[in-house]
PDB file of C-alpha atoms and ligand atoms in Angstrom:
ATOM      1  CA  PRO A   1      90.916  99.592  13.413  1.00 56.00           C
ATOM      2  CA  LEU A   2      94.548 100.261  14.335  1.00 70.00           C
ATOM      3  CA  ARG A   3      96.001 103.765  14.518  1.00 80.00           C
ATOM      4  CA  SER A   4      98.976 104.389  12.338  1.00 87.00           C
ATOM      5  CA  ALA A   5     101.864 106.830  12.277  1.00 92.00           C
ATOM      6  CA  CYS A   6     103.769 107.859   9.188  1.00 91.00           C
ATOM      7  CA  VAL A   7     107.533 107.444   8.604  1.00 92.00           C
ATOM      8  CA  LYS A   8     109.060 108.458   5.274  1.00 91.00           C
ATOM      9  CA  GLY A   9     105.620 108.321   3.692  1.00 92.00           C
ATOM     10  CA  LYS A  10     104.886 104.793   4.963  1.00 93.00           C
ATOM     11  CA  PHE A  11     102.375 103.794   7.629  1.00 92.00           C
ATOM     12  CA  VAL A  12     103.439 101.886  10.740  1.00 93.00           C
ATOM     13  CA  PRO A  13     101.696 101.234  14.085  1.00 89.00           C
ATOM     14  CA  ASP A  14     101.298 104.332  16.216  1.00 89.00           C
ATOM     15  CA  TRP A  15     103.022 102.842  19.252  1.00 83.00           C
ATOM     16  CA  PRO A  16     105.682 104.433  21.441  1.00 80.00           C
ATOM     17  CA  LEU A  17     109.132 104.577  19.851  1.00 89.00           C
ATOM     18  CA  VAL A  18     108.236 102.798  16.596  1.00 91.00           C
ATOM     19  CA  VAL A  19     108.794 105.917  14.515  1.00 92.00           C
ATOM     20  CA  ASP A  20     112.046 106.766  16.359  1.00 92.00           C
ATOM     21  CA  ASN A  21     113.348 103.235  16.052  1.00 92.00           C
ATOM     22  CA  ILE A  22     112.729 103.102  12.329  1.00 93.00           C
ATOM     23  CA  ASP A  23     114.115 106.608  11.893  1.00 90.00           C
ATOM     24  CA  ASN A  24     117.318 105.357  13.522  1.00 90.00           C
ATOM     25  CA  TYR A  25     117.864 102.549  11.037  1.00 90.00           C
ATOM     26  CA  ASP A  26     120.695 104.495   9.410  1.00 87.00           C
ATOM     27  CA  LYS A  27     122.582 103.635  12.609  1.00 90.00           C
ATOM     28  CA  PHE A  28     121.639  99.950  12.425  1.00 93.00           C
ATOM     29  CA  HIS A  29     124.640  97.626  12.014  1.00 95.00           C
ATOM     30  CA  ALA A  30     123.692  94.714   9.784  1.00 96.00           C
ATOM     31  CA  ARG A  31     125.560  91.439  10.265  1.00 96.00           C
ATOM     32  CA  GLY A  32     126.159  88.757   7.651  1.00 96.00           C
ATOM     33  CA  ASP A  33     124.720  86.093   9.949  1.00 94.00           C
ATOM     34  CA  ASP A  34     121.559  88.014  10.891  1.00 95.00           C
ATOM     35  CA  ILE A  35     118.412  86.141   9.927  1.00 95.00           C
ATOM     36  CA  TRP A  36     115.448  88.351   9.175  1.00 96.00           C
ATOM     37  CA  ILE A  37     111.917  86.982   9.260  1.00 96.00           C
ATOM     38  CA  VAL A  38     109.830  89.356   7.218  1.00 97.00           C
ATOM     39  CA  ASN A  39     106.148  89.311   6.317  1.00 97.00           C
ATOM     40  CA  TRP A  40     102.903  91.205   6.262  1.00 96.00           C
ATOM     41  CA  PRO A  41     101.213  90.776   9.679  1.00 95.00           C
ATOM     42  CA  LYS A  42      99.379  87.530  10.451  1.00 96.00           C
ATOM     43  CA  SER A  43     101.242  85.529   7.829  1.00 97.00           C
ATOM     44  CA  GLY A  44     102.991  83.115  10.209  1.00 97.00           C
ATOM     45  CA  THR A  45     105.625  85.244  11.965  1.00 95.00           C
ATOM     46  CA  HIS A  46     105.611  83.238  15.198  1.00 92.00           C
ATOM     47  CA  TRP A  47     105.583  79.961  13.314  1.00 96.00           C
ATOM     48  CA  MET A  48     108.606  80.859  11.214  1.00 96.00           C
ATOM     49  CA  PHE A  49     110.381  82.170  14.298  1.00 94.00           C
ATOM     50  CA  GLU A  50     109.995  78.826  16.077  1.00 94.00           C
ATOM     51  CA  VAL A  51     111.238  76.894  13.037  1.00 96.00           C
ATOM     52  CA  VAL A  52     114.287  79.137  12.647  1.00 95.00           C
ATOM     53  CA  THR A  53     115.230  79.074  16.363  1.00 92.00           C
ATOM     54  CA  CYS A  54     115.004  75.269  16.385  1.00 94.00           C
ATOM     55  CA  LEU A  55     117.366  75.169  13.414  1.00 95.00           C
ATOM     56  CA  THR A  56     119.900  77.716  14.673  1.00 93.00           C
ATOM     57  CA  SER A  57     119.984  76.196  18.175  1.00 91.00           C
ATOM     58  CA  GLY A  58     120.042  72.608  16.918  1.00 95.00           C
ATOM     59  CA  LYS A  59     117.346  71.854  19.514  1.00 94.00           C
ATOM     60  CA  ALA A  60     113.838  70.884  18.493  1.00 96.00           C
ATOM     61  CA  GLN A  61     112.071  72.820  21.220  1.00 93.00           C
ATOM     62  CA  LEU A  62     109.828  75.854  21.434  1.00 92.00           C
ATOM     63  CA  HIS A  63     111.148  79.251  22.407  1.00 82.00           C
ATOM     64  CA  ASP A  64     110.237  81.175  25.547  1.00 71.00           C
ATOM     65  CA  GLY A  65     107.539  83.594  24.379  1.00 58.00           C
ATOM     66  CA  ILE A  66     108.285  86.214  27.016  1.00 54.00           C
ATOM     67  CA  LYS A  67     111.509  87.228  25.296  1.00 60.00           C
ATOM     68  CA  GLU A  68     109.779  87.819  22.009  1.00 51.00           C
ATOM     69  CA  ASN A  69     109.706  91.615  21.973  1.00 49.00           C
ATOM     70  CA  THR A  70     113.468  91.855  21.835  1.00 60.00           C
ATOM     71  CA  MET A  71     113.429  90.469  18.331  1.00 75.00           C
ATOM     72  CA  PHE A  72     111.131  93.017  16.670  1.00 86.00           C
ATOM     73  CA  PRO A  73     113.462  95.805  15.549  1.00 91.00           C
ATOM     74  CA  GLU A  74     110.656  98.309  15.080  1.00 91.00           C
ATOM     75  CA  PHE A  75     109.814  97.935  18.763  1.00 88.00           C
ATOM     76  CA  CYS A  76     113.402  97.951  19.936  1.00 89.00           C
ATOM     77  CA  PRO A  77     116.001 100.757  19.945  1.00 90.00           C
ATOM     78  CA  VAL A  78     119.044 100.216  17.740  1.00 91.00           C
ATOM     79  CA  ASP A  79     121.565 100.117  20.624  1.00 91.00           C
ATOM     80  CA  ILE A  80     119.720  97.189  22.197  1.00 90.00           C
ATOM     81  CA  LEU A  81     119.847  95.364  18.868  1.00 92.00           C
ATOM     82  CA  ASP A  82     123.599  96.083  18.799  1.00 91.00           C
ATOM     83  CA  ASP A  83     123.966  94.259  22.123  1.00 90.00           C
ATOM     84  CA  MET A  84     122.268  91.070  20.927  1.00 89.00           C
ATOM     85  CA  THR A  85     124.533  88.090  20.364  1.00 88.00           C
ATOM     86  CA  SER A  86     124.832  86.451  16.947  1.00 89.00           C
ATOM     87  CA  PRO A  87     123.118  84.936  15.151  1.00 89.00           C
ATOM     88  CA  ARG A  88     120.370  87.494  15.676  1.00 91.00           C
ATOM     89  CA  ILE A  89     116.901  86.527  14.540  1.00 93.00           C
ATOM     90  CA  LEU A  90     115.007  89.674  13.687  1.00 94.00           C
ATOM     91  CA  ASP A  91     111.303  89.701  12.999  1.00 93.00           C
ATOM     92  CA  THR A  92     109.709  92.572  11.187  1.00 95.00           C
ATOM     93  CA  HIS A  93     106.621  93.673   9.300  1.00 96.00           C
ATOM     94  CA  ILE A  94     108.040  96.949   8.018  1.00 95.00           C
ATOM     95  CA  GLN A  95     107.698  97.778   4.349  1.00 96.00           C
ATOM     96  CA  LEU A  96     110.630  97.364   1.990  1.00 97.00           C
ATOM     97  CA  GLU A  97     111.104 101.127   1.750  1.00 96.00           C
ATOM     98  CA  LEU A  98     111.822 101.280   5.499  1.00 96.00           C
ATOM     99  CA  PHE A  99     113.977  98.149   5.677  1.00 96.00           C
ATOM    100  CA  PRO A 100     117.656  98.829   6.567  1.00 95.00           C
ATOM    101  CA  GLU A 101     119.510  98.975   3.245  1.00 94.00           C
ATOM    102  CA  GLU A 102     122.671  97.305   4.477  1.00 94.00           C
ATOM    103  CA  ALA A 103     120.680  94.355   5.836  1.00 96.00           C
ATOM    104  CA  LEU A 104     118.996  93.874   2.472  1.00 96.00           C
ATOM    105  CA  LYS A 105     122.409  93.434   0.890  1.00 95.00           C
ATOM    106  CA  THR A 106     124.243  91.393   3.517  1.00 96.00           C
ATOM    107  CA  SER A 107     121.890  89.536   5.866  1.00 98.00           C
ATOM    108  CA  LYS A 108     119.713  86.467   5.327  1.00 98.00           C
ATOM    109  CA  ILE A 109     116.101  87.316   4.639  1.00 98.00           C
ATOM    110  CA  ILE A 110     113.184  84.905   4.815  1.00 98.00           C
ATOM    111  CA  TYR A 111     110.029  86.431   3.381  1.00 97.00           C
ATOM    112  CA  THR A 112     106.770  84.605   4.122  1.00 97.00           C
ATOM    113  CA  VAL A 113     103.682  85.065   1.993  1.00 95.00           C
ATOM    114  CA  ARG A 114     100.179  84.010   3.078  1.00 95.00           C
ATOM    115  CA  ASN A 115      96.929  84.217   1.135  1.00 93.00           C
ATOM    116  CA  PRO A 116      95.841  87.802   1.938  1.00 93.00           C
ATOM    117  CA  LYS A 117      92.260  86.766   2.632  1.00 94.00           C
ATOM    118  CA  ASP A 118      93.356  84.427   5.408  1.00 96.00           C
ATOM    119  CA  ALA A 119      95.834  86.993   6.753  1.00 95.00           C
ATOM    120  CA  PHE A 120      93.045  89.578   6.717  1.00 93.00           C
ATOM    121  CA  VAL A 121      90.662  87.317   8.678  1.00 96.00           C
ATOM    122  CA  SER A 122      93.443  86.399  11.086  1.00 96.00           C
ATOM    123  CA  GLY A 123      94.085  90.135  11.598  1.00 93.00           C
ATOM    124  CA  TYR A 124      90.413  90.725  12.318  1.00 94.00           C
ATOM    125  CA  PHE A 125      90.381  88.143  15.101  1.00 93.00           C
ATOM    126  CA  HIS A 126      93.664  89.403  16.477  1.00 91.00           C
ATOM    127  CA  LEU A 127      92.527  93.035  16.628  1.00 89.00           C
ATOM    128  CA  SER A 128      89.077  92.152  17.998  1.00 90.00           C
ATOM    129  CA  ARG A 129      90.442  89.968  20.744  1.00 89.00           C
ATOM    130  CA  ASP A 130      93.504  91.817  21.888  1.00 86.00           C
ATOM    131  CA  ASN A 131      93.341  94.229  24.787  1.00 84.00           C
ATOM    132  CA  LEU A 132      95.344  96.975  23.137  1.00 79.00           C
ATOM    133  CA  VAL A 133      93.066  97.640  20.178  1.00 78.00           C
ATOM    134  CA  GLY A 134      89.984  95.663  21.123  1.00 79.00           C
ATOM    135  CA  PHE A 135      88.183  96.393  17.847  1.00 85.00           C
ATOM    136  CA  ARG A 136      84.464  96.058  18.485  1.00 86.00           C
ATOM    137  CA  GLY A 137      82.892  96.876  15.168  1.00 89.00           C
ATOM    138  CA  GLY A 138      82.296  93.319  13.888  1.00 93.00           C
ATOM    139  CA  TRP A 139      83.553  91.721  10.689  1.00 95.00           C
ATOM    140  CA  ASN A 140      81.593  93.796   8.150  1.00 95.00           C
ATOM    141  CA  ASN A 141      82.814  97.020   9.673  1.00 91.00           C
ATOM    142  CA  PHE A 142      86.372  95.760   9.850  1.00 91.00           C
ATOM    143  CA  PHE A 143      86.233  94.780   6.200  1.00 92.00           C
ATOM    144  CA  ARG A 144      84.744  98.113   5.131  1.00 89.00           C
ATOM    145  CA  THR A 145      87.130 100.285   7.137  1.00 83.00           C
ATOM    146  CA  SER A 146      90.186  98.300   6.167  1.00 82.00           C
ATOM    147  CA  MET A 147      89.306  98.403   2.481  1.00 81.00           C
ATOM    148  CA  LYS A 148      88.453 102.105   2.619  1.00 71.00           C
ATOM    149  CA  GLU A 149      91.488 103.193   4.573  1.00 65.00           C
ATOM    150  CA  ILE A 150      93.525 100.682   2.717  1.00 63.00           C
ATOM    151  CA  LYS A 151      96.516 102.937   2.198  1.00 66.00           C
ATOM    152  CA  GLU A 152      96.743 103.981   5.816  1.00 76.00           C
ATOM    153  CA  VAL A 153      96.669 100.666   7.628  1.00 82.00           C
ATOM    154  CA  PRO A 154      99.817 100.016   9.693  1.00 87.00           C
ATOM    155  CA  TYR A 155     102.469  98.333   7.521  1.00 92.00           C
ATOM    156  CA  GLY A 156     100.526  99.321   4.419  1.00 90.00           C
ATOM    157  CA  THR A 157      98.575  97.063   2.110  1.00 90.00           C
ATOM    158  CA  TRP A 158      99.334  93.411   1.551  1.00 91.00           C
ATOM    159  CA  TYR A 159      99.871  93.948  -2.167  1.00 90.00           C
ATOM    160  CA  ASP A 160     102.329  96.837  -1.765  1.00 91.00           C
ATOM    161  CA  HIS A 161     104.236  94.849   0.857  1.00 94.00           C
ATOM    162  CA  VAL A 162     104.422  91.648  -1.175  1.00 92.00           C
ATOM    163  CA  ARG A 163     105.129  93.327  -4.513  1.00 91.00           C
ATOM    164  CA  GLY A 164     107.901  95.428  -2.979  1.00 93.00           C
ATOM    165  CA  TYR A 165     109.745  92.577  -1.325  1.00 95.00           C
ATOM    166  CA  LEU A 166     109.301  90.016  -4.090  1.00 92.00           C
ATOM    167  CA  ALA A 167     110.756  92.421  -6.631  1.00 90.00           C
ATOM    168  CA  ALA A 168     113.679  93.384  -4.390  1.00 94.00           C
ATOM    169  CA  LEU A 169     114.495  89.827  -3.317  1.00 94.00           C
ATOM    170  CA  GLU A 170     114.180  88.132  -6.701  1.00 90.00           C
ATOM    171  CA  ASN A 171     117.335  86.141  -7.576  1.00 91.00           C
ATOM    172  CA  LYS A 172     119.106  87.270  -4.422  1.00 95.00           C
ATOM    173  CA  PRO A 173     121.191  84.480  -2.904  1.00 96.00           C
ATOM    174  CA  ASN A 174     120.603  85.972   0.561  1.00 98.00           C
ATOM    175  CA  ALA A 175     116.798  85.738   0.278  1.00 97.00           C
ATOM    176  CA  LEU A 176     114.270  82.917   0.531  1.00 97.00           C
ATOM    177  CA  VAL A 177     110.548  83.213  -0.153  1.00 95.00           C
ATOM    178  CA  VAL A 178     108.302  80.752   1.704  1.00 96.00           C
ATOM    179  CA  LYS A 179     104.552  80.304   1.377  1.00 95.00           C
ATOM    180  CA  TYR A 180     102.454  79.715   4.500  1.00 96.00           C
ATOM    181  CA  GLU A 181     100.341  77.278   2.473  1.00 95.00           C
ATOM    182  CA  ASP A 182     103.437  75.231   1.541  1.00 95.00           C
ATOM    183  CA  MET A 183     104.323  74.979   5.228  1.00 97.00           C
ATOM    184  CA  ILE A 184     100.814  73.682   5.892  1.00 96.00           C
ATOM    185  CA  LYS A 185     101.117  71.163   3.045  1.00 95.00           C
ATOM    186  CA  ASP A 186     104.551  69.752   3.923  1.00 97.00           C
ATOM    187  CA  LEU A 187     106.231  71.364   6.914  1.00 98.00           C
ATOM    188  CA  LYS A 188     109.260  69.057   6.928  1.00 98.00           C
ATOM    189  CA  LYS A 189     110.059  69.913   3.314  1.00 98.00           C
ATOM    190  CA  GLU A 190     109.976  73.648   4.102  1.00 98.00           C
ATOM    191  CA  VAL A 191     111.993  73.121   7.302  1.00 98.00           C
ATOM    192  CA  ARG A 192     114.699  71.386   5.244  1.00 98.00           C
ATOM    193  CA  ARG A 193     114.654  74.191   2.661  1.00 98.00           C
ATOM    194  CA  ILE A 194     114.966  76.852   5.383  1.00 98.00           C
ATOM    195  CA  ALA A 195     117.784  74.899   7.081  1.00 98.00           C
ATOM    196  CA  GLU A 196     119.747  74.716   3.834  1.00 98.00           C
ATOM    197  CA  PHE A 197     119.191  78.400   3.185  1.00 98.00           C
ATOM    198  CA  ILE A 198     120.420  79.571   6.585  1.00 97.00           C
ATOM    199  CA  GLY A 199     123.291  77.074   6.603  1.00 97.00           C
ATOM    200  CA  HIS A 200     122.051  75.052   9.580  1.00 97.00           C
ATOM    201  CA  GLN A 201     121.582  71.674   7.888  1.00 98.00           C
ATOM    202  CA  ASN A 202     120.765  68.738  10.106  1.00 98.00           C
ATOM    203  CA  SER A 203     119.572  65.129   9.888  1.00 98.00           C
ATOM    204  CA  GLU A 204     116.232  63.985   8.461  1.00 98.00           C
ATOM    205  CA  GLU A 205     115.290  62.797  11.963  1.00 98.00           C
ATOM    206  CA  PHE A 206     115.926  66.280  13.319  1.00 98.00           C
ATOM    207  CA  TYR A 207     113.744  67.850  10.605  1.00 98.00           C
ATOM    208  CA  ASP A 208     110.982  65.384  11.557  1.00 98.00           C
ATOM    209  CA  GLU A 209     111.285  66.493  15.172  1.00 98.00           C
ATOM    210  CA  VAL A 210     111.225  70.204  14.249  1.00 98.00           C
ATOM    211  CA  ALA A 211     108.097  69.630  12.153  1.00 98.00           C
ATOM    212  CA  ARG A 212     106.454  67.851  15.067  1.00 98.00           C
ATOM    213  CA  VAL A 213     107.369  70.502  17.623  1.00 97.00           C
ATOM    214  CA  CYS A 214     106.293  73.315  15.283  1.00 97.00           C
ATOM    215  CA  SER A 215     102.996  71.713  14.277  1.00 98.00           C
ATOM    216  CA  PHE A 216      99.977  73.879  15.010  1.00 97.00           C
ATOM    217  CA  ASP A 217      98.570  71.497  17.629  1.00 97.00           C
ATOM    218  CA  HIS A 218     101.814  71.294  19.521  1.00 96.00           C
ATOM    219  CA  MET A 219     102.418  75.032  19.419  1.00 95.00           C
ATOM    220  CA  GLN A 220      98.852  75.864  20.427  1.00 93.00           C
ATOM    221  CA  LYS A 221      99.063  73.475  23.358  1.00 92.00           C
ATOM    222  CA  SER A 222     102.557  74.388  24.522  1.00 90.00           C
ATOM    223  CA  LYS A 223     103.190  78.075  23.904  1.00 84.00           C
ATOM    224  CA  LYS A 224     102.738  80.222  26.957  1.00 80.00           C
ATOM    225  CA  GLU A 225     101.100  83.489  26.007  1.00 80.00           C
ATOM    226  CA  LEU A 226     100.990  86.626  28.104  1.00 78.00           C
ATOM    227  CA  LYS A 227      97.394  86.564  29.378  1.00 79.00           C
ATOM    228  CA  ILE A 228      97.318  90.339  29.754  1.00 83.00           C
ATOM    229  CA  ILE A 229      97.472  90.791  25.953  1.00 85.00           C
ATOM    230  CA  TRP A 230      94.240  88.980  25.230  1.00 87.00           C
ATOM    231  CA  LYS A 231      90.531  89.132  25.865  1.00 87.00           C
ATOM    232  CA  PRO A 232      88.849  85.725  26.327  1.00 86.00           C
ATOM    233  CA  GLY A 233      89.329  83.586  23.213  1.00 86.00           C
ATOM    234  CA  GLY A 234      92.312  85.589  21.968  1.00 87.00           C
ATOM    235  CA  SER A 235      95.511  83.795  20.941  1.00 88.00           C
ATOM    236  CA  MET A 236      98.376  83.950  18.471  1.00 88.00           C
ATOM    237  CA  TYR A 237      97.479  80.328  17.714  1.00 91.00           C
ATOM    238  CA  ARG A 238      93.853  80.600  16.678  1.00 94.00           C
ATOM    239  CA  LYS A 239      93.110  78.056  13.915  1.00 96.00           C
ATOM    240  CA  GLY A 240      96.220  77.737  11.764  1.00 97.00           C
ATOM    241  CA  ILE A 241      94.413  76.598   8.635  1.00 96.00           C
ATOM    242  CA  VAL A 242      94.158  77.496   4.957  1.00 96.00           C
ATOM    243  CA  GLY A 243      90.874  78.904   3.667  1.00 95.00           C
ATOM    244  CA  ASP A 244      89.261  80.190   6.885  1.00 96.00           C
ATOM    245  CA  TRP A 245      88.364  83.343   4.926  1.00 96.00           C
ATOM    246  CA  LYS A 246      85.518  81.372   3.369  1.00 95.00           C
ATOM    247  CA  ASN A 247      83.799  81.413   6.758  1.00 96.00           C
ATOM    248  CA  MET A 248      83.926  85.216   6.903  1.00 97.00           C
ATOM    249  CA  PHE A 249      83.867  86.816   3.450  1.00 96.00           C
ATOM    250  CA  THR A 250      80.468  87.319   1.854  1.00 96.00           C
ATOM    251  CA  VAL A 251      80.219  86.774  -1.900  1.00 95.00           C
ATOM    252  CA  ALA A 252      80.141  90.551  -2.432  1.00 96.00           C
ATOM    253  CA  GLN A 253      83.162  91.131  -0.190  1.00 95.00           C
ATOM    254  CA  ASN A 254      85.051  88.448  -2.052  1.00 94.00           C
ATOM    255  CA  GLU A 255      84.281  90.078  -5.374  1.00 93.00           C
ATOM    256  CA  GLU A 256      85.326  93.499  -4.107  1.00 93.00           C
ATOM    257  CA  PHE A 257      88.561  92.113  -2.683  1.00 92.00           C
ATOM    258  CA  ASP A 258      89.402  90.130  -5.835  1.00 90.00           C
ATOM    259  CA  ALA A 259      88.800  93.111  -8.096  1.00 89.00           C
ATOM    260  CA  ILE A 260      91.277  95.266  -6.175  1.00 88.00           C
ATOM    261  CA  TYR A 261      93.897  92.642  -5.455  1.00 87.00           C
ATOM    262  CA  LYS A 262      93.995  91.037  -8.874  1.00 83.00           C
ATOM    263  CA  ASP A 263      94.498  94.454 -10.433  1.00 85.00           C
ATOM    264  CA  ARG A 264      97.305  95.403  -7.999  1.00 84.00           C
ATOM    265  CA  LEU A 265      99.061  92.087  -8.455  1.00 82.00           C
ATOM    266  CA  LYS A 266      99.308  91.966 -12.228  1.00 80.00           C
ATOM    267  CA  ASN A 267     102.691  90.555 -13.331  1.00 73.00           C
ATOM    268  CA  LEU A 268     103.588  89.421  -9.853  1.00 73.00           C
ATOM    269  CA  ASN A 269     106.282  86.785 -10.036  1.00 67.00           C
ATOM    270  CA  ILE A 270     104.669  84.294  -7.667  1.00 70.00           C
ATOM    271  CA  SER A 271     101.398  82.460  -7.967  1.00 70.00           C
ATOM    272  CA  ILE A 272      98.915  83.251  -5.218  1.00 70.00           C
ATOM    273  CA  ASP A 273      95.796  81.135  -5.320  1.00 67.00           C
ATOM    274  CA  PHE A 274      93.152  83.447  -3.927  1.00 65.00           C
ATOM    275  CA  GLU A 275      90.538  80.709  -3.930  1.00 64.00           C
ATOM    276  CA  LEU A 276      92.614  78.392  -1.788  1.00 57.00           C
ATOM    277  CA  ALA A 277      90.574  76.327   0.632  1.00 46.00           C
TER     278      ALA A 277
HETATM  279  P1  A3P B 301      95.000  82.193  12.232  1.00 81.15           P
HETATM  280  O1  A3P B 301      94.544  83.404  12.946  1.00 81.15           O
HETATM  281  O2  A3P B 301      94.412  82.078  10.838  1.00 81.15           O
HETATM  282  O3  A3P B 301      94.802  80.942  13.009  1.00 81.15           O
HETATM  283  P2  A3P B 301     101.514  85.820  13.040  1.00 81.15           P
HETATM  284  O4  A3P B 301     102.414  84.962  13.852  1.00 81.15           O
HETATM  285  O5  A3P B 301     102.178  86.436  11.860  1.00 81.15           O
HETATM  286  O6  A3P B 301     100.763  86.797  13.882  1.00 81.15           O
HETATM  287  O7  A3P B 301     100.440  84.849  12.361  1.00 81.15           O
HETATM  288  C1  A3P B 301      99.427  84.231  13.118  1.00 81.15           C
HETATM  289  C2  A3P B 301      98.754  83.180  12.285  1.00 81.15           C
HETATM  290  O8  A3P B 301      99.661  82.066  12.098  1.00 81.15           O
HETATM  291  C3  A3P B 301      97.530  82.631  12.993  1.00 81.15           C
HETATM  292  O9  A3P B 301      96.586  82.324  11.970  1.00 81.15           O
HETATM  293  C4  A3P B 301      98.101  81.394  13.658  1.00 81.15           C
HETATM  294  O10 A3P B 301      97.149  80.431  14.019  1.00 81.15           O
HETATM  295  C5  A3P B 301      99.025  80.885  12.559  1.00 81.15           C
HETATM  296  N1  A3P B 301     100.007  79.911  13.083  1.00 81.15           N
HETATM  297  C6  A3P B 301     100.821  80.058  14.155  1.00 81.15           C
HETATM  298  N2  A3P B 301     101.519  78.924  14.370  1.00 81.15           N
HETATM  299  C7  A3P B 301     101.133  78.054  13.418  1.00 81.15           C
HETATM  300  C8  A3P B 301     101.478  76.686  13.118  1.00 81.15           C
HETATM  301  N3  A3P B 301     102.358  76.012  13.858  1.00 81.15           N
HETATM  302  N4  A3P B 301     100.876  76.110  12.051  1.00 81.15           N
HETATM  303  C9  A3P B 301      99.977  76.779  11.314  1.00 81.15           C
HETATM  304  N5  A3P B 301      99.609  78.053  11.542  1.00 81.15           N
HETATM  305  C10 A3P B 301     100.168  78.683  12.575  1.00 81.15           C
END
């Protein structure tokens, strides 16, 4: 459904400059106070970004969506990243193998994991409703193509992504792993944990406010999205729930998915509840 280009053997979106930008990462200057928000697509990137900007700014308010592209290093040349003021908040979906080495050692990295079935369904709605890709094949086709071309989807497979990062980040004091489902369960608790990790602690009242401002309902209502990106019904803030995959996966698709994923995730050091609803 989405065309990919290849850099150093890894697949990324085939969009202008992405390959050049990633190729230039040897010129990227990592900073100790950079905060990286890393995840497989559709795992809560925008959500985490809002939480982190509230914490770093000390203001419980949503960010101006129009500036968002400046924070995705794969879509932004290295010299522009150099000009950003600290603390930089950098969002990326790139695989571990492409991630700037220096940043992995010195910067703060927040890695978010979401149940792959929900991320997959979220991706389907995103790609079907955005104007750039406008996938028109329907769910069954999306499922079949994505499973068949599983190695060549932009940003690679969920399991390669998650396995790679979890192994590299394990026991690293500069890394924090957060689950989307934990944010759904108790957002304030995760906000506090993120604040402590990035060194922007604040009061309990402030964490309450951040959780309110970053709730799905508030974000869906308040975030201004660029209309030109979407077809009718398209949005970055679609449903924001756990277990929506159950409305899309057939029993056979679920079995096929489980068989592949459970095999690829043997010995993974984090529990992912695939049946989550
Ligand atoms: P759904 O399509 O399942 O609704 P990303 O930002 O990585 O593209 O992820 C988008 C997904 O995160 C969407 O999932 C979106 O609704 C969800 N999301 C965004 N803000 C959220 C919030 N405040 N609470 C819960 N989910 C949120």
